[in-house]
């Protein structure tokens, strides 16, 4: 029985909540770049792309405000999630779980494989061959006057003023709010 997608989405959402300064900034700040390598072999980033290189094997891959790129010969044991980014598989890449993009697209070319579901919310699902996805193929986008309302909703939900708490699994005494 496959593990549910909820833990992966919770990890992604915890990275998606941006930190706020005490006073409102008058000029936009550059995007924060956070990379978390979890002990169980999962990887996640914020504000940059996550590239799973050939020969690498990771448990879950999550990017917030960036793309997840799974190269030829790379394997993701569970799920790949991109929030406000794309999931891009190269031919020869494999995702044993689900491939999900919220606010972007999911690309599965010929020769790539997603054993679970491929889902694009507020973006496009681009499959060369539908049989390269073992589960359901879901593409949900709603445009009004040329604007994608699903993508706008996702961005607005993630841009809300919230606080993020990052935990370091090795030493909980150094936990800090960012």
CSV table of C-alpha atoms in Angstrom, one decimal:
chain,number,residue,atom,x,y,z
A,1,UNK,CA,0.0,0.0,0.0
A,2,UNK,CA,1.4,3.4,-1.0
A,3,UNK,CA,2.0,6.1,1.5
A,4,UNK,CA,-0.4,9.1,1.2
A,5,UNK,CA,0.7,12.3,-0.4
A,6,UNK,CA,-0.3,14.4,2.7
A,7,UNK,CA,3.1,14.3,4.5
A,8,UNK,CA,4.9,15.5,1.4
A,9,UNK,CA,2.4,18.3,0.9
A,10,UNK,CA,2.8,19.3,4.5
A,11,UNK,CA,6.5,19.5,4.1
A,12,UNK,CA,6.1,21.6,1.0
A,13,UNK,CA,3.6,23.9,2.7
A,14,UNK,CA,5.8,24.4,5.7
A,15,UNK,CA,8.5,25.7,3.3
A,16,UNK,CA,6.0,27.9,1.4
A,17,UNK,CA,5.2,30.1,4.4
A,18,UNK,CA,7.7,33.1,3.9
A,19,UNK,CA,9.2,34.8,6.9
A,20,UNK,CA,8.4,38.4,7.6
A,21,UNK,CA,10.5,41.2,9.0
A,22,UNK,CA,9.2,43.2,12.0
A,23,UNK,CA,8.6,46.3,9.8
A,24,UNK,CA,7.3,46.3,6.3
A,25,UNK,CA,10.0,46.6,3.7
A,26,UNK,CA,9.9,49.5,1.3
A,27,UNK,CA,11.9,47.7,-1.4
A,28,UNK,CA,11.4,44.1,-2.4
A,29,UNK,CA,13.8,41.7,-0.8
A,30,UNK,CA,15.5,39.0,-2.8
A,31,UNK,CA,14.0,35.5,-2.5
A,32,UNK,CA,15.4,33.5,0.3
A,33,UNK,CA,17.2,30.3,-0.7
A,34,UNK,CA,16.7,27.5,1.7
A,35,UNK,CA,17.7,23.9,1.1
A,36,UNK,CA,16.8,21.2,3.5
A,37,UNK,CA,18.2,17.7,3.3
A,38,UNK,CA,16.2,15.5,5.6
A,39,UNK,CA,17.7,12.5,7.3
A,40,UNK,CA,15.3,10.1,5.5
A,41,UNK,CA,16.7,11.0,2.1
A,42,UNK,CA,14.1,13.7,1.1
A,43,UNK,CA,15.2,17.0,-0.3
A,44,UNK,CA,13.5,20.3,-0.5
A,45,UNK,CA,14.3,23.9,-1.5
A,46,UNK,CA,12.8,27.3,-1.5
A,47,UNK,CA,13.5,30.1,-4.0
A,48,UNK,CA,15.6,28.0,-6.3
A,49,UNK,CA,15.4,24.9,-8.5
A,50,UNK,CA,15.9,21.4,-7.1
A,51,UNK,CA,17.8,19.1,-9.5
A,52,UNK,CA,18.0,15.4,-8.9
A,53,UNK,CA,21.1,14.3,-10.8
A,54,UNK,CA,21.6,11.1,-12.8
A,55,UNK,CA,22.2,8.1,-10.5
A,56,UNK,CA,20.8,9.9,-7.5
A,57,UNK,CA,18.0,8.3,-5.5
A,58,UNK,CA,15.9,10.5,-3.1
A,59,UNK,CA,12.8,9.7,-1.1
A,60,UNK,CA,10.8,12.9,-1.8
A,61,UNK,CA,11.6,16.0,-3.7
A,62,UNK,CA,9.9,19.4,-2.9
A,63,UNK,CA,10.5,22.9,-4.4
A,64,UNK,CA,8.7,26.0,-3.3
A,65,UNK,CA,9.1,28.9,-5.8
A,66,UNK,CA,11.3,26.8,-8.0
A,67,UNK,CA,11.3,23.8,-10.3
A,68,UNK,CA,12.0,20.1,-9.5
A,69,UNK,CA,14.1,18.7,-12.4
A,70,UNK,CA,14.6,14.9,-12.4
A,71,UNK,CA,17.4,14.0,-14.7
A,72,UNK,CA,17.8,10.9,-16.8
A,73,UNK,CA,18.8,8.0,-14.5
A,74,UNK,CA,17.6,9.7,-11.3
A,75,UNK,CA,14.9,8.0,-9.2
A,76,UNK,CA,12.5,9.6,-6.6
A,77,UNK,CA,11.1,6.8,-4.4
A,78,UNK,CA,7.9,8.7,-3.4
A,79,UNK,CA,6.6,12.0,-4.5
A,80,UNK,CA,7.8,15.1,-6.4
A,81,UNK,CA,6.0,18.4,-5.5
A,82,UNK,CA,6.6,21.9,-6.9
A,83,UNK,CA,4.7,24.8,-5.5
A,84,UNK,CA,4.7,27.8,-7.8
A,85,UNK,CA,7.1,25.9,-10.0
A,86,UNK,CA,7.3,23.0,-12.5
A,87,UNK,CA,8.0,19.3,-12.3
A,88,UNK,CA,10.2,18.4,-15.2
A,89,UNK,CA,11.2,14.8,-15.9
A,90,UNK,CA,13.8,14.0,-18.5
A,91,UNK,CA,13.6,10.8,-20.6
A,92,UNK,CA,14.9,8.0,-18.4
A,93,UNK,CA,13.8,9.6,-15.1
A,94,UNK,CA,11.5,7.8,-12.7
A,95,UNK,CA,9.1,8.9,-10.0
A,96,UNK,CA,7.7,5.9,-8.0
A,97,UNK,CA,5.0,8.1,-6.4
A,98,UNK,CA,3.1,11.1,-7.6
A,99,UNK,CA,4.3,14.2,-9.5
A,100,UNK,CA,2.4,17.3,-8.4
A,101,UNK,CA,2.7,20.9,-9.4
A,102,UNK,CA,0.7,23.7,-7.8
A,103,UNK,CA,0.8,26.8,-10.0
A,104,UNK,CA,3.0,25.3,-12.7
A,105,UNK,CA,3.2,22.4,-15.1
A,106,UNK,CA,4.2,18.8,-15.0
A,107,UNK,CA,6.2,17.5,-18.0
A,108,UNK,CA,6.6,13.8,-18.6
A,109,UNK,CA,8.4,13.1,-21.9
A,110,UNK,CA,8.6,9.7,-23.7
A,111,UNK,CA,10.9,7.4,-21.7
A,112,UNK,CA,10.2,9.1,-18.3
A,113,UNK,CA,7.9,7.3,-15.8
A,114,UNK,CA,5.5,8.4,-13.0
A,115,UNK,CA,4.2,5.3,-11.3
A,116,UNK,CA,1.5,7.3,-9.3
A,117,UNK,CA,-0.6,10.2,-10.3
A,118,UNK,CA,0.5,13.3,-12.4
A,119,UNK,CA,-1.3,16.4,-11.2
A,120,UNK,CA,-1.0,20.0,-12.4
A,121,UNK,CA,-3.2,22.6,-10.5
A,122,UNK,CA,-3.1,26.0,-12.1
A,123,UNK,CA,-0.8,24.9,-14.9
A,124,UNK,CA,-0.5,22.4,-17.7
A,125,UNK,CA,0.0,18.6,-17.7
A,126,UNK,CA,2.3,17.8,-20.6
A,127,UNK,CA,2.6,14.1,-21.4
A,128,UNK,CA,4.1,12.7,-24.6
A,129,UNK,CA,2.5,9.4,-23.9
A,130,UNK,CA,-0.4,9.0,-21.3
A,131,UNK,CA,0.8,5.5,-20.5
A,132,UNK,CA,4.0,6.9,-19.0
A,133,UNK,CA,1.8,7.8,-16.0
A,134,UNK,CA,0.6,4.7,-14.0
A,135,UNK,CA,-2.1,6.6,-12.0
A,136,UNK,CA,-4.6,9.3,-12.7
A,137,UNK,CA,-3.7,12.3,-14.9
A,138,UNK,CA,-5.2,15.5,-13.5
A,139,UNK,CA,-4.9,19.0,-15.1
A,140,UNK,CA,-7.0,21.7,-13.5
A,141,UNK,CA,-6.8,25.3,-14.6
A,142,UNK,CA,-9.4,28.0,-14.7
A,143,UNK,CA,-8.8,31.0,-16.9
A,144,UNK,CA,-10.8,34.2,-16.8
A,145,UNK,CA,-9.8,37.2,-19.0
A,146,UNK,CA,-6.5,35.5,-19.7
A,147,UNK,CA,-5.6,35.1,-16.0
A,148,UNK,CA,-5.4,31.7,-14.4
A,149,UNK,CA,-7.5,31.9,-11.3
A,150,UNK,CA,-6.2,28.7,-9.8
A,151,UNK,CA,-2.6,29.9,-10.0
A,152,UNK,CA,-3.6,33.3,-8.6
A,153,UNK,CA,-5.4,31.6,-5.7
A,154,UNK,CA,-2.3,29.4,-4.9
A,155,UNK,CA,0.0,32.5,-5.0
A,156,UNK,CA,-2.3,34.5,-2.8
A,157,UNK,CA,-2.6,31.7,-0.3
A,158,UNK,CA,1.2,31.3,-0.1
A,159,UNK,CA,1.8,35.1,0.1
A,160,UNK,CA,-0.3,35.6,3.2
A,161,UNK,CA,1.6,37.0,6.2
A,162,UNK,CA,2.6,33.9,8.0
A,163,UNK,CA,5.5,32.7,10.1
A,164,UNK,CA,7.7,29.6,9.3
A,165,UNK,CA,9.4,27.5,11.9
A,166,UNK,CA,12.3,25.4,10.6
A,167,UNK,CA,13.4,22.5,12.7
A,168,UNK,CA,16.9,21.0,12.5
A,169,UNK,CA,16.5,17.2,13.2
A,170,UNK,CA,20.1,16.9,14.6
A,171,UNK,CA,19.9,19.6,17.3
A,172,UNK,CA,16.6,20.9,18.5
A,173,UNK,CA,18.3,23.6,20.7
A,174,UNK,CA,19.1,25.6,17.7
A,175,UNK,CA,15.5,25.9,16.4
A,176,UNK,CA,14.7,29.3,15.2
A,177,UNK,CA,11.8,31.2,13.7
A,178,UNK,CA,12.7,32.7,10.3
